Coordinates of C-alpha atoms in Angstrom, one line a residue:
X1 CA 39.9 -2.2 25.2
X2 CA 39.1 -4.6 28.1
X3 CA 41.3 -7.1 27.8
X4 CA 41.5 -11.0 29.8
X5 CA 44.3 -9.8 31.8
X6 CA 42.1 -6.9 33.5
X7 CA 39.4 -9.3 34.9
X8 CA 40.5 -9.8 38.4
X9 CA 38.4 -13.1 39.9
X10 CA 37.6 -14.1 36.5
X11 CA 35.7 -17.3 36.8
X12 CA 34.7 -18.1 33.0
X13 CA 30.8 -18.4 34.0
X14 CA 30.9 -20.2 36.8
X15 CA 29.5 -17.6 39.5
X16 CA 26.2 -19.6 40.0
X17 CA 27.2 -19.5 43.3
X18 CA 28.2 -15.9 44.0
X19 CA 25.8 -13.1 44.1
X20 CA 25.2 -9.1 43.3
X21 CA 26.3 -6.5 46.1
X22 CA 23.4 -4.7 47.4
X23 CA 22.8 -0.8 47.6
X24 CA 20.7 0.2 50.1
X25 CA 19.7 4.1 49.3
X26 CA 17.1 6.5 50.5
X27 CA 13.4 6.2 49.2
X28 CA 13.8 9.7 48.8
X29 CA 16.5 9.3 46.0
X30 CA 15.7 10.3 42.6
X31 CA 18.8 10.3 40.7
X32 CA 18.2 6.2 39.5
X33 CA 17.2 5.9 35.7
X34 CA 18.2 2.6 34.2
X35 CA 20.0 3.7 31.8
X36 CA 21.6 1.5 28.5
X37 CA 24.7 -0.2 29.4
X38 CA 27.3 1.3 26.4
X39 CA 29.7 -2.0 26.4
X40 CA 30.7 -3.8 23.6
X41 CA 29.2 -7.6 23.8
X42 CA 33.1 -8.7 24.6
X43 CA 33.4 -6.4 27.2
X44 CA 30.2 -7.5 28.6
X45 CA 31.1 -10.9 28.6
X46 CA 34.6 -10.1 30.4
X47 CA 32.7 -8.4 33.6
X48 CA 29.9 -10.8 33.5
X49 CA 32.4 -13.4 34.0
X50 CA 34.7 -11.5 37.0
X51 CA 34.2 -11.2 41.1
X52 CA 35.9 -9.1 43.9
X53 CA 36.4 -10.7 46.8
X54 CA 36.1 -8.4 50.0
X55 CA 39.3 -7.8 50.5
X56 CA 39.7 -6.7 46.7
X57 CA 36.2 -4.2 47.5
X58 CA 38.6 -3.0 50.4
X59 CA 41.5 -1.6 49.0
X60 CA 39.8 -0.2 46.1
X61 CA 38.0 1.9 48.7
X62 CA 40.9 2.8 49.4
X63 CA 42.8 3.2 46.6
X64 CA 40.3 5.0 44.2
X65 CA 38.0 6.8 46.5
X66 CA 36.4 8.9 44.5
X67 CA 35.7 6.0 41.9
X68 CA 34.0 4.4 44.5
X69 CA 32.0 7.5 45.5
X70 CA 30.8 8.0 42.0
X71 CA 30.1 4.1 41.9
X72 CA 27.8 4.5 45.2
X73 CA 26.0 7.6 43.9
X74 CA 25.3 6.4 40.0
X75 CA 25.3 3.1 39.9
X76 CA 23.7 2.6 37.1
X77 CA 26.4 4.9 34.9
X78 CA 27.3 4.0 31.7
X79 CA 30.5 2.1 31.7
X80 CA 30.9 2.5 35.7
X81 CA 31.8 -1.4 35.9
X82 CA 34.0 -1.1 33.2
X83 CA 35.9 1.4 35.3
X84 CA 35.7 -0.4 38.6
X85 CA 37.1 -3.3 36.1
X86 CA 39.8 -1.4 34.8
X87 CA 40.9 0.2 38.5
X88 CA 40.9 -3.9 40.1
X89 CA 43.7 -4.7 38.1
X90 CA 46.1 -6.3 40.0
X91 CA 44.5 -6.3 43.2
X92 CA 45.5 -9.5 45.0
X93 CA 42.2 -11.9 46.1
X94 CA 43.5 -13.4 49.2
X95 CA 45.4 -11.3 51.6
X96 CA 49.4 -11.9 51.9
X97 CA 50.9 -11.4 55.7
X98 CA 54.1 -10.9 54.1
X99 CA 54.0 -7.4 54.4
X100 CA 52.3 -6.8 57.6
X101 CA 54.1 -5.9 60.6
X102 CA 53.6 -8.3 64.0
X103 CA 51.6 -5.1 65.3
X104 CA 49.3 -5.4 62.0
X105 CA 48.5 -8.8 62.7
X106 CA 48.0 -8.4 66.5
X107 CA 45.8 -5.5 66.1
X108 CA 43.8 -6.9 63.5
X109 CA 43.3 -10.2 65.3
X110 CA 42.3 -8.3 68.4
X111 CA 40.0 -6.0 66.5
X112 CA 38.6 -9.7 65.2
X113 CA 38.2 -10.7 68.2
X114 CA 36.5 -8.1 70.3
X115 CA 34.0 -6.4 68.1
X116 CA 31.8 -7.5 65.3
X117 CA 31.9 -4.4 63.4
X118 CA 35.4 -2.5 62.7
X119 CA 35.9 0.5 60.9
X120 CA 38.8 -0.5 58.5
X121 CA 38.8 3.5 57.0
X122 CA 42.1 4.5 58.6
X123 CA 43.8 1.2 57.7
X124 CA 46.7 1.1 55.1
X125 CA 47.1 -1.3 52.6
X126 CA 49.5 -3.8 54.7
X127 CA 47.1 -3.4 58.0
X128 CA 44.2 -4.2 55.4
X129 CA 45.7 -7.5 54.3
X130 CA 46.5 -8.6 57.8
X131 CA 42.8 -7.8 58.8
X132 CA 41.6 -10.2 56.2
X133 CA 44.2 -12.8 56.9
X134 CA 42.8 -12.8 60.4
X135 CA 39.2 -13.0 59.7
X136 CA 39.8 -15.7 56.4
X137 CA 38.3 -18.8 58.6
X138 CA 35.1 -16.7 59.6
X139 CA 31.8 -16.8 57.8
X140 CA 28.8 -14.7 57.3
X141 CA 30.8 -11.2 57.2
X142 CA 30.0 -8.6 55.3
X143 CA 32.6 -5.2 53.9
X144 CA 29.7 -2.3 54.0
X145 CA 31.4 0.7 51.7
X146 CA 29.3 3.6 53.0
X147 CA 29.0 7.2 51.1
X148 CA 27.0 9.7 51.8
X149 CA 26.8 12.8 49.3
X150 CA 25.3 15.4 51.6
X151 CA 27.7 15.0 54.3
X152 CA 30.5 13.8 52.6
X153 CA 30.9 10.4 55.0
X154 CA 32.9 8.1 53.3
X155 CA 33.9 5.0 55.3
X156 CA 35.1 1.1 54.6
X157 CA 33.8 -1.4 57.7
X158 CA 33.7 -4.6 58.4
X159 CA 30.3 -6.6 60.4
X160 CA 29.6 -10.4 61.0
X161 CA 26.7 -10.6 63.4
X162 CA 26.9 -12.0 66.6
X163 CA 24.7 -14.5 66.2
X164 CA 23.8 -14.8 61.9
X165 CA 21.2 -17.7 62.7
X166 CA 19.5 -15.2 65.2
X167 CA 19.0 -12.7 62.4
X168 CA 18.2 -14.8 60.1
X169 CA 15.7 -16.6 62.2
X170 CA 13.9 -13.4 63.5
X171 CA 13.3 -11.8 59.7
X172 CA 13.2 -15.1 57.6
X173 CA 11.4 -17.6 60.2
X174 CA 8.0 -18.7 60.1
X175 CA 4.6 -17.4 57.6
X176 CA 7.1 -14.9 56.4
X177 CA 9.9 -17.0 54.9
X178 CA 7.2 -18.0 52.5
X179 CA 6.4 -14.5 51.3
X180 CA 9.7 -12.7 51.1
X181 CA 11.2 -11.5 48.1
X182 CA 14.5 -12.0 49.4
X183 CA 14.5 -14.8 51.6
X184 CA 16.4 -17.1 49.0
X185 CA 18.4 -14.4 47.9
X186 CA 22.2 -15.3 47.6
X187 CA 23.8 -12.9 50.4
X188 CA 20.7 -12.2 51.8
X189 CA 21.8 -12.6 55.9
X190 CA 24.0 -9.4 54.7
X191 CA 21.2 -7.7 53.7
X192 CA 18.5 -9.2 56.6
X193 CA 21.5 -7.6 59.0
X194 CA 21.8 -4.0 57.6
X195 CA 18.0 -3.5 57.6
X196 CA 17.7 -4.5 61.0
X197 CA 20.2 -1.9 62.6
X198 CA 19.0 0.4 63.8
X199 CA 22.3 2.7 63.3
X200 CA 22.8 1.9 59.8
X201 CA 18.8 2.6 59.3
X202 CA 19.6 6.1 60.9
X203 CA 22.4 6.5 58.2
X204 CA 20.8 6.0 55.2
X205 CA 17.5 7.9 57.0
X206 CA 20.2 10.9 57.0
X207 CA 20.9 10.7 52.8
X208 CA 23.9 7.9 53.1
X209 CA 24.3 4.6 50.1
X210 CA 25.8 1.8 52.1
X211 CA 27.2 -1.1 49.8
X212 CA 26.7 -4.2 51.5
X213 CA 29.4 -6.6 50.0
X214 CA 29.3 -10.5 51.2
X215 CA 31.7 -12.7 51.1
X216 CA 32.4 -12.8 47.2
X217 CA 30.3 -11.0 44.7
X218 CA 30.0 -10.9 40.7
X219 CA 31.0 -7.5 39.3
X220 CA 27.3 -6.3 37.9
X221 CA 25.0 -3.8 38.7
X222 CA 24.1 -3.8 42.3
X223 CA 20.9 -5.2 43.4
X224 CA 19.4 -1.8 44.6
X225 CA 17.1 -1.3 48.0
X226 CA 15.6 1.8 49.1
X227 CA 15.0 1.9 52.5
X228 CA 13.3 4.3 54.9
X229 CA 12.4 4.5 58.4
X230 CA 8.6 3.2 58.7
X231 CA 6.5 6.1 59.8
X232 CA 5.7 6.9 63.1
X233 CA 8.2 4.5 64.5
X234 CA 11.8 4.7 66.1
X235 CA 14.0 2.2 64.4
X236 CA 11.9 0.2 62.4
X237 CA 12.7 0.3 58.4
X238 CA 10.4 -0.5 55.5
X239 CA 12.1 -1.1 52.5
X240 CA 12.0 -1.8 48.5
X241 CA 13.4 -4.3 46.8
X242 CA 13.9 -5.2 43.0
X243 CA 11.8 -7.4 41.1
X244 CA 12.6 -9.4 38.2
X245 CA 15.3 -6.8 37.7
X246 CA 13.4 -4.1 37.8
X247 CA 13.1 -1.1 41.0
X248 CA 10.0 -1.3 42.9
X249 CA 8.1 2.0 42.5
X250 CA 7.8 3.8 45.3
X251 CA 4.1 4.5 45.7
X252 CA 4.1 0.6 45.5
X253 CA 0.9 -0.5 47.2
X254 CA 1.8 -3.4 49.1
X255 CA 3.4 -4.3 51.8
X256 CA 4.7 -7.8 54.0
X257 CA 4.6 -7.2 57.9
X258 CA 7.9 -8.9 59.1
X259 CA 9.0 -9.4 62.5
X260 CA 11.5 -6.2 62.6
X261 CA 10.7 -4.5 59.2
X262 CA 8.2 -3.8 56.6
X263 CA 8.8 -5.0 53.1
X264 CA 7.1 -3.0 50.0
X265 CA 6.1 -4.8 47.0
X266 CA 4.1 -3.7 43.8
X267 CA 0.8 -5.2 43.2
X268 CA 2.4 -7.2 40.2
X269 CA 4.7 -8.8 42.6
X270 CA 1.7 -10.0 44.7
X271 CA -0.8 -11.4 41.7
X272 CA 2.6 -13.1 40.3
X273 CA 2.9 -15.1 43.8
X274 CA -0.9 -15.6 44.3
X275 CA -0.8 -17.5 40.7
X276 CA 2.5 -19.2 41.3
X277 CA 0.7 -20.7 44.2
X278 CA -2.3 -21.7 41.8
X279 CA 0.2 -23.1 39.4
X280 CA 1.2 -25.2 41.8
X281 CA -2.2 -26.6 43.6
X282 CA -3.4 -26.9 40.1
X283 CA -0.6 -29.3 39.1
X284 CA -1.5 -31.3 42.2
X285 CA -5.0 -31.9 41.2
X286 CA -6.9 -29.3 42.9
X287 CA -8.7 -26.4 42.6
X288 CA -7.0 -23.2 43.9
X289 CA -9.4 -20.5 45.5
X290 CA -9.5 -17.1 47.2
X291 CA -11.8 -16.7 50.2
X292 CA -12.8 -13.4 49.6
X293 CA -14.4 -11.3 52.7
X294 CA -17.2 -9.1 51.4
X295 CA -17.9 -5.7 53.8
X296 CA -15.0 -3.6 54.3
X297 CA -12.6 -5.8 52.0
X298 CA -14.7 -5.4 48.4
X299 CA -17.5 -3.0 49.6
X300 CA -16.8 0.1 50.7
X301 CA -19.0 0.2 54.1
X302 CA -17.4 3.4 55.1
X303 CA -18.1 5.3 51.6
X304 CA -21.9 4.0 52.0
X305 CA -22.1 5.5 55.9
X306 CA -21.3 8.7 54.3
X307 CA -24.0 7.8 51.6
X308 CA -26.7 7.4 53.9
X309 CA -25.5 10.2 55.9
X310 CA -26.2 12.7 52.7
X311 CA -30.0 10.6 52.8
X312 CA -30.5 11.3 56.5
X313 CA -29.2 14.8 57.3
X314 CA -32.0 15.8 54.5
X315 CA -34.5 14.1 56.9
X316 CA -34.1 16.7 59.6
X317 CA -35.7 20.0 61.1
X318 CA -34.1 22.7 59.4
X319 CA -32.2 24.3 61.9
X320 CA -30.3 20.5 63.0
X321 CA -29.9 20.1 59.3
X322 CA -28.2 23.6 58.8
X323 CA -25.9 23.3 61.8
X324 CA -24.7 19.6 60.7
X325 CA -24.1 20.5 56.9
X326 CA -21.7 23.8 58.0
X327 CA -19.8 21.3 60.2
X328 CA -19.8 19.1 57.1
X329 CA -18.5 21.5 54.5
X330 CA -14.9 22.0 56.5
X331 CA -14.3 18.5 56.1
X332 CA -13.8 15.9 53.4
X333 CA -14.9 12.5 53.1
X334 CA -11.8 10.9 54.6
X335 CA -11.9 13.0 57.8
X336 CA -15.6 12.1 58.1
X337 CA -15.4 7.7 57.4
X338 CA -16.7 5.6 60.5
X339 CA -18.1 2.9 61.6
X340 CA -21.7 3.4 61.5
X341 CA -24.1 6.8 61.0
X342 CA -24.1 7.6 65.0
X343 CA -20.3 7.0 65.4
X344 CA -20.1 9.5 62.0
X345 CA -22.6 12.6 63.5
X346 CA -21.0 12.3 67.0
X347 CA -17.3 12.0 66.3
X348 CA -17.4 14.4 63.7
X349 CA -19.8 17.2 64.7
X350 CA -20.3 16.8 68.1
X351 CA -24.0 16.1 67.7
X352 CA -25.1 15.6 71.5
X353 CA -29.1 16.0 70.5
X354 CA -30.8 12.9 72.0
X355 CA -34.0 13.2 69.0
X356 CA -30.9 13.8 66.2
X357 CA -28.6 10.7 67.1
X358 CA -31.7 8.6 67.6
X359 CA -32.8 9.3 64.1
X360 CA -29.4 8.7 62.7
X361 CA -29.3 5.6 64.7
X362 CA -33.4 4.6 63.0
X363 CA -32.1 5.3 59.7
X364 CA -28.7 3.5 60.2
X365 CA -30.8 0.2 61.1
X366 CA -33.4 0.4 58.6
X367 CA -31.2 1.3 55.5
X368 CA -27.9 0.3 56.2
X369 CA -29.1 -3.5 56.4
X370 CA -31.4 -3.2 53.2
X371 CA -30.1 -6.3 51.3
X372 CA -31.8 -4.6 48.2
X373 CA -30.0 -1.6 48.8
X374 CA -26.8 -3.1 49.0
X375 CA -26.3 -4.4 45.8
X376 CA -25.1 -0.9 44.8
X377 CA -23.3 -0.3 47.6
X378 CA -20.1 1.7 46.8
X379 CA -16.6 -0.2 46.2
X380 CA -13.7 -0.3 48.0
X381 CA -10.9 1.5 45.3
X382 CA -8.9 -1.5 43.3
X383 CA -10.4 -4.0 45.3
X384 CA -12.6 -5.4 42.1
X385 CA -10.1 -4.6 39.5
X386 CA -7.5 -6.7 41.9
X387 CA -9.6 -9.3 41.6
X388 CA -10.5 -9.5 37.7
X389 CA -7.2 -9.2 37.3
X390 CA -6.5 -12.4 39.2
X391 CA -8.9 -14.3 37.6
X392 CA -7.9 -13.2 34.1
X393 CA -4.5 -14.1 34.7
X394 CA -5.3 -17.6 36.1
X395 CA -7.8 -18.0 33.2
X396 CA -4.6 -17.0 30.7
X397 CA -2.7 -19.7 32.4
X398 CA -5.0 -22.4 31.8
X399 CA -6.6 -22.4 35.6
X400 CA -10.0 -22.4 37.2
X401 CA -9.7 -20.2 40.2
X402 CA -12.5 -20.0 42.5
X403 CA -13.8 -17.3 44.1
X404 CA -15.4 -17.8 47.7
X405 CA -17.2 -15.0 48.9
X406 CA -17.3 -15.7 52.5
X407 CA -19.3 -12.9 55.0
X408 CA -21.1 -12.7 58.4
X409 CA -24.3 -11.3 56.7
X410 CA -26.4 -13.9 57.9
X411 CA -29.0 -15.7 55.4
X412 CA -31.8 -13.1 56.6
X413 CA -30.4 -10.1 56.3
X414 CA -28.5 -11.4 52.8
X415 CA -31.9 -12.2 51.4
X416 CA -33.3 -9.2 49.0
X417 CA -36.5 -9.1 48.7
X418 CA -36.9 -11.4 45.8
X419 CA -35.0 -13.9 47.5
X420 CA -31.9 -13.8 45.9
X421 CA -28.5 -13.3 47.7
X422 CA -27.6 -9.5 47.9
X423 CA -23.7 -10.6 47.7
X424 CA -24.3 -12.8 44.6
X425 CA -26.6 -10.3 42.6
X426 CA -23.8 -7.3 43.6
X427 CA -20.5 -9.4 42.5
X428 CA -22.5 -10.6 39.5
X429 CA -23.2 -6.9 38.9
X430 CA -18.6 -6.0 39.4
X431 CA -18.4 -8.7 37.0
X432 CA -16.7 -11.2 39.2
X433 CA -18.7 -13.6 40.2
X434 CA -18.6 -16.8 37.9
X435 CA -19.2 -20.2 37.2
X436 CA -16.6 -21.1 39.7
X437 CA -17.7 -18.4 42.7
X438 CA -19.5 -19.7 46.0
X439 CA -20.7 -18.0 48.7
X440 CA -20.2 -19.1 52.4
X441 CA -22.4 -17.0 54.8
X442 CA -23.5 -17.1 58.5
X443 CA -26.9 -18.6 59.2
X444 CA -29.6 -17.5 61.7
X445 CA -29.8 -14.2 63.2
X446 CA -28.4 -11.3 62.1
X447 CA -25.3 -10.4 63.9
X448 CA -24.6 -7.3 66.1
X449 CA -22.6 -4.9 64.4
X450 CA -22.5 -2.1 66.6
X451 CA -19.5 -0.2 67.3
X452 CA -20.6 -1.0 70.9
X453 CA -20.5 -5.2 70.1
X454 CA -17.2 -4.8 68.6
X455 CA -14.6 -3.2 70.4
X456 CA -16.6 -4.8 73.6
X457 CA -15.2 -8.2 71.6
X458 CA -11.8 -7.3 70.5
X459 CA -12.0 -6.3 67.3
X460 CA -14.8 -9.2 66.1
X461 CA -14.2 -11.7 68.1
X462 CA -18.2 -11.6 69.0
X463 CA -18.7 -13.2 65.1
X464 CA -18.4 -17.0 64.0
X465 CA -14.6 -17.1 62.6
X466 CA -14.0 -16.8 59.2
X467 CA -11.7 -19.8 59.1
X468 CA -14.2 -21.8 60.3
X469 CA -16.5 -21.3 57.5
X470 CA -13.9 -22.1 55.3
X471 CA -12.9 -24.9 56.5
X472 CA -16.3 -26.0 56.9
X473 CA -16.3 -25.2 52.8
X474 CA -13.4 -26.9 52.6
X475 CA -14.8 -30.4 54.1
X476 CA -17.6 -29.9 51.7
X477 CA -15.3 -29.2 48.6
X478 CA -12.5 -31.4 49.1
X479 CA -11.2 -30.7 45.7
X480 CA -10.7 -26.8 46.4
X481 CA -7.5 -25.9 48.2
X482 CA -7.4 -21.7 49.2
X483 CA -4.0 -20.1 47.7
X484 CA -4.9 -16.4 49.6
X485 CA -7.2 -14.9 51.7
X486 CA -8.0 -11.4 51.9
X487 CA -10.1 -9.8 55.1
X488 CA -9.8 -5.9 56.3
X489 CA -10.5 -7.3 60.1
X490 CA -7.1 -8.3 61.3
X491 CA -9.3 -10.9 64.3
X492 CA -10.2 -12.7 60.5
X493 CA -7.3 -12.6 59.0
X494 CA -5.0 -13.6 62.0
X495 CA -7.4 -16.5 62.7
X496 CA -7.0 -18.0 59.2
X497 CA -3.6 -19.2 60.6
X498 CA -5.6 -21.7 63.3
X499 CA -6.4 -23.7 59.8
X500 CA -3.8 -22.7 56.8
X501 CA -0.4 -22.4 59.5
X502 CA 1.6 -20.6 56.7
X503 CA 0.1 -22.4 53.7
X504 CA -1.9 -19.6 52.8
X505 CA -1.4 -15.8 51.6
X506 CA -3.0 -13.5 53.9
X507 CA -3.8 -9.8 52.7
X508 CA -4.9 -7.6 54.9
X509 CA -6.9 -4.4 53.1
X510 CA -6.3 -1.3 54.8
X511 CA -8.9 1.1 55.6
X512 CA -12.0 -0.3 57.2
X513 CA -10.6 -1.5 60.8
X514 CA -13.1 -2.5 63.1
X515 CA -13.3 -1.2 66.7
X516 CA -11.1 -2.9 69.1
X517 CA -9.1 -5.0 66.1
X518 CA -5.7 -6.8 67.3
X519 CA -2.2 -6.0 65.2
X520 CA -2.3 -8.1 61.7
X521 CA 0.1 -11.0 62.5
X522 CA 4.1 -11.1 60.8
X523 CA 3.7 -12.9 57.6
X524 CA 0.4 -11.0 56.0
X525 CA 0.2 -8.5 53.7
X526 CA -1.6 -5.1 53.5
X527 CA -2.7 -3.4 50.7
X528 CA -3.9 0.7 50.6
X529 CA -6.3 0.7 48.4
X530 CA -5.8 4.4 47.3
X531 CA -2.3 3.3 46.2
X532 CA -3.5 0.3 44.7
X533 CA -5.8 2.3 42.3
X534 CA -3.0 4.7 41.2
X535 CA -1.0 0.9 40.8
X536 CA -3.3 -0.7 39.0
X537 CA -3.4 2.6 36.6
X538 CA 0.5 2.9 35.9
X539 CA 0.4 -1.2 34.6
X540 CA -2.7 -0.5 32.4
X541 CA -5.4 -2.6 34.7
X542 CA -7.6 0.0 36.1
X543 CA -11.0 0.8 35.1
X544 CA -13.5 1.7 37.5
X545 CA -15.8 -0.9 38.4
X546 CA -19.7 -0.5 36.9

């Protein structure tokens, strides 16, 4: 039985100011199941009430090794704090130079002194205490206990950055700080530091559990974050962090595009922020929106290419027909998504026959801008079910959300041909268009939306801003403040900052990039909409859209 007298750093409930250590583990790890915590409620109570300091971390490292192993690689055993409990009796807080020998104390102070990381493995228990006596006056360090099963590394360091405001201003500074899970997070420069080295990113890349341990932590459950290196780049990390208590799942479809790494959210995470932030404007007095962009972030454009491509190649002489279907049947639809009907026929097949690609180009123009057509235009996957899921949450809360559909179809080529708006009769038709839904559209000639116009522009830079036209709503609805915006043409999305700064949630939708398109700017987020649908399934809020 756990008694008063094993609860080293006992604080009696006051350690509001202390926080969790963090685990930082593979993605690729599969051995976490939360698994029922076997305590009686007094034992609970006695190791929700205790801390280690560093120094305490430190010599259990060192004096129960392969309790600390185990710790790394299951930390979410039954009774594994109770252990760790059990195994810090006696272990003193604060260090005690009695002991150490003038070389201890010169050799830690000059280890202090030169170097901001110091590997403490090889240190005895007196040469431990002298470190720490060394180091007491210093903030912002962090003890990393690093294990990893495969290799069988086991080492205790020490780290303080350089510079802690430089790290913290690079991840946590700016559109970003907004939009981070962990940017509040108690010990979070610890964690901001290990998941922007590069080293330790190669470490954990390799199978290794690094403990990141701040200045003084509560004994609970590590807060756990997978980390891998982002794909198809050097030393840049993406990584996964808990939410309300639970672990992110890892086909999670979102992600927030920071200055040195990637952070990976579910979909949940995201609506939960995008109606905190319509909480919020509500209370205020006004009305929260989304702008919502229409082609290529809610209608699958690329799908419908392929659509008209199955119209047209039926069109043709039957030996141009022939050849183009064989080409077609070794690929699938992904392989074959572009831009327009030319771009599709000439990238994919090779189609070099002047009469073929001026078809395709005829029948691109005269059906791909049918407003009547349009209407049943395909989907892009989630994108809908996002949405009515937003508005049926902000309806639960007691909120009218908005909904402004803002696109560059102009008013003549959105007109069907019984006058009505193509965008309003099709998101009437998904089922989310409402008594609080607008549309803000270009007026005048139709727009150029050649793969030619667009990379010639930069991406869309050719086309009236979308952050114009919003603000231009805006001025006409001064009761209406936008909470998010969501756009798949990073020239849109990035531009929403000339208006909004960082008072606005930017989501970028992956998949439909228009030629020449700039990087999406730190601070948005990007959603895959193939992972979103599989999302959207696992919390029970898919259905495909009508």
């Amino acid at each position: 039985m756990i008694g008063s007298s094993l609860t080293p750093g006992a604080t009696t409930g006051i350690l509001t100011n202390l926080c969790s250590p963090f685990l930082v583990m593979p993605n690729r790890s599969d051995m976490l199941r939360p698994t029922d915590n076997k305590l009686s409620p007094g034992e609970a109570r006695i190791i929700s009430d205790s801390s280690l300091t560093q120094m305490q971390w430190a010599l259990l490292a060192q004096r129960e090794p392969e309790l600390v192993r185990h710790y790394l690689d299951r930390p979410l055993e039954n009774t594994i704090l109770r252990d760790i409990l059990t195994a810090s009796q006696g272990l003193p807080k604060e260090p005690s130079n009695a002991s150490a020998s003038a070389n201890d104390l010169v050799l830690a102070a000059d280890f202090n002194a030169c170097h901001p990381s110091v590997n403490l493995t090889a240190f005895d228990e007196p040469a431990l205490q002298a470190f720490f006596a060394s180091q007491a006056t210093l903030k912002n360090s962090t003890v990393r206990l690093v294990f990893n099963p495969l290799t069988q590394e086991y080492t205790l360091e020490w780290h303080r950055p350089r510079s802690p405001e430089s790290v913290t201003e690079s991840l946590f500074h700016g559109a970003w700080k907004f939009s981070s899970v962990i940017k509040e997070a108690q010990g979070a420069l610890a964690l901001a530091d290990a998941l922007t080295n590069p080293r330790l990113i190669d470490r954990v890349e390799d199978g290794a559990r690094v403990l990141l341990i701040p200045e003084r932590t509560k004994l609970t459950q590590p807060q756990i974050v997978r980390m891998q290196k982002q794909p198809g780049t050097h030393d840049r990390a993406e990584f996964w962090f808990p939410r309300r208590g639970q672990l992110t799942r890892k086909g999670s479809a979102v992600s927030l595009i920071l200055p040195n790494v990637n952070e990976r959210f579910d979909v949940d995470a995201l609506v939960d922020k995008i109606i905190d932030d319509a909480k919020e404007t509500a209370a205020r007095g006004l009305q929260p929106a989304l702008a919502l962009d229409v082609d290529g972030t809610l209608i699958d454009l690329r799908e419908y290419v392929i659509q008209l491509f199955n119209e047209w190649v039926n069109t043709l002489e039957d030996a141009d027909r022939r050849h183009i279907l064989d080409m077609a049947r070794t690929k699938n639809t992904q392989e074959m998504r572009a831009w327009d009907l030319p771009t599709l026929i000439t990238d994919n097949f090779g189609i070099t026959k002047e009469s073929v690609i001026a078809s395709a180009k005829e029948f691109h123009r005269v059906n791909f801008y049918d407003a009547d057509r349009r209407v049943f235009a395909p989907t892009v996957p989630g994108m809908i079910q996002l949405i009515k899921v937003l508005q049926d949450r902000a309806k639960a809360e007691g909120i009218n959300l908005a909904t402004v559909f803002v696109t560059n179809r102009s008013d003549q080529d959105d007109m069907m041909s019984d006058g009505k708006s193509s965008v309003e009769v099709c998101m009437t038709r998904l089922g989310i268009w409402n008594e609080h839904s607008h549309l803000s559209r270009h007026t005048g000639a139709p727009l150029d939306w050649s793969v030619e116009a667009f990379a010639a522009s930069g991406g869309g830079a050719h086309e009236p801003p979308k952050w114009i036209k919003v603000k231009a709503f805006r001025d006409g609805h001064p009761n209406i403040w936008f909470v998010a915006v969501f756009d798949n043409a990073p020239a849109h999305l990035n531009g929403y900052e000339k208006y909004f700064g960082h008072n606005v949630i930017k989501v970028h939708i992956e998949g439909d990039l228009p030629p020449g398109s700039p990087p999406v700017n730190n601070g948005a987020f990007v959603i895959n909409p193939f992972q979103l649908v599989s999302a959207l399934e696992m919390l029970g809020l898919y259905a495909s859209p009508t």
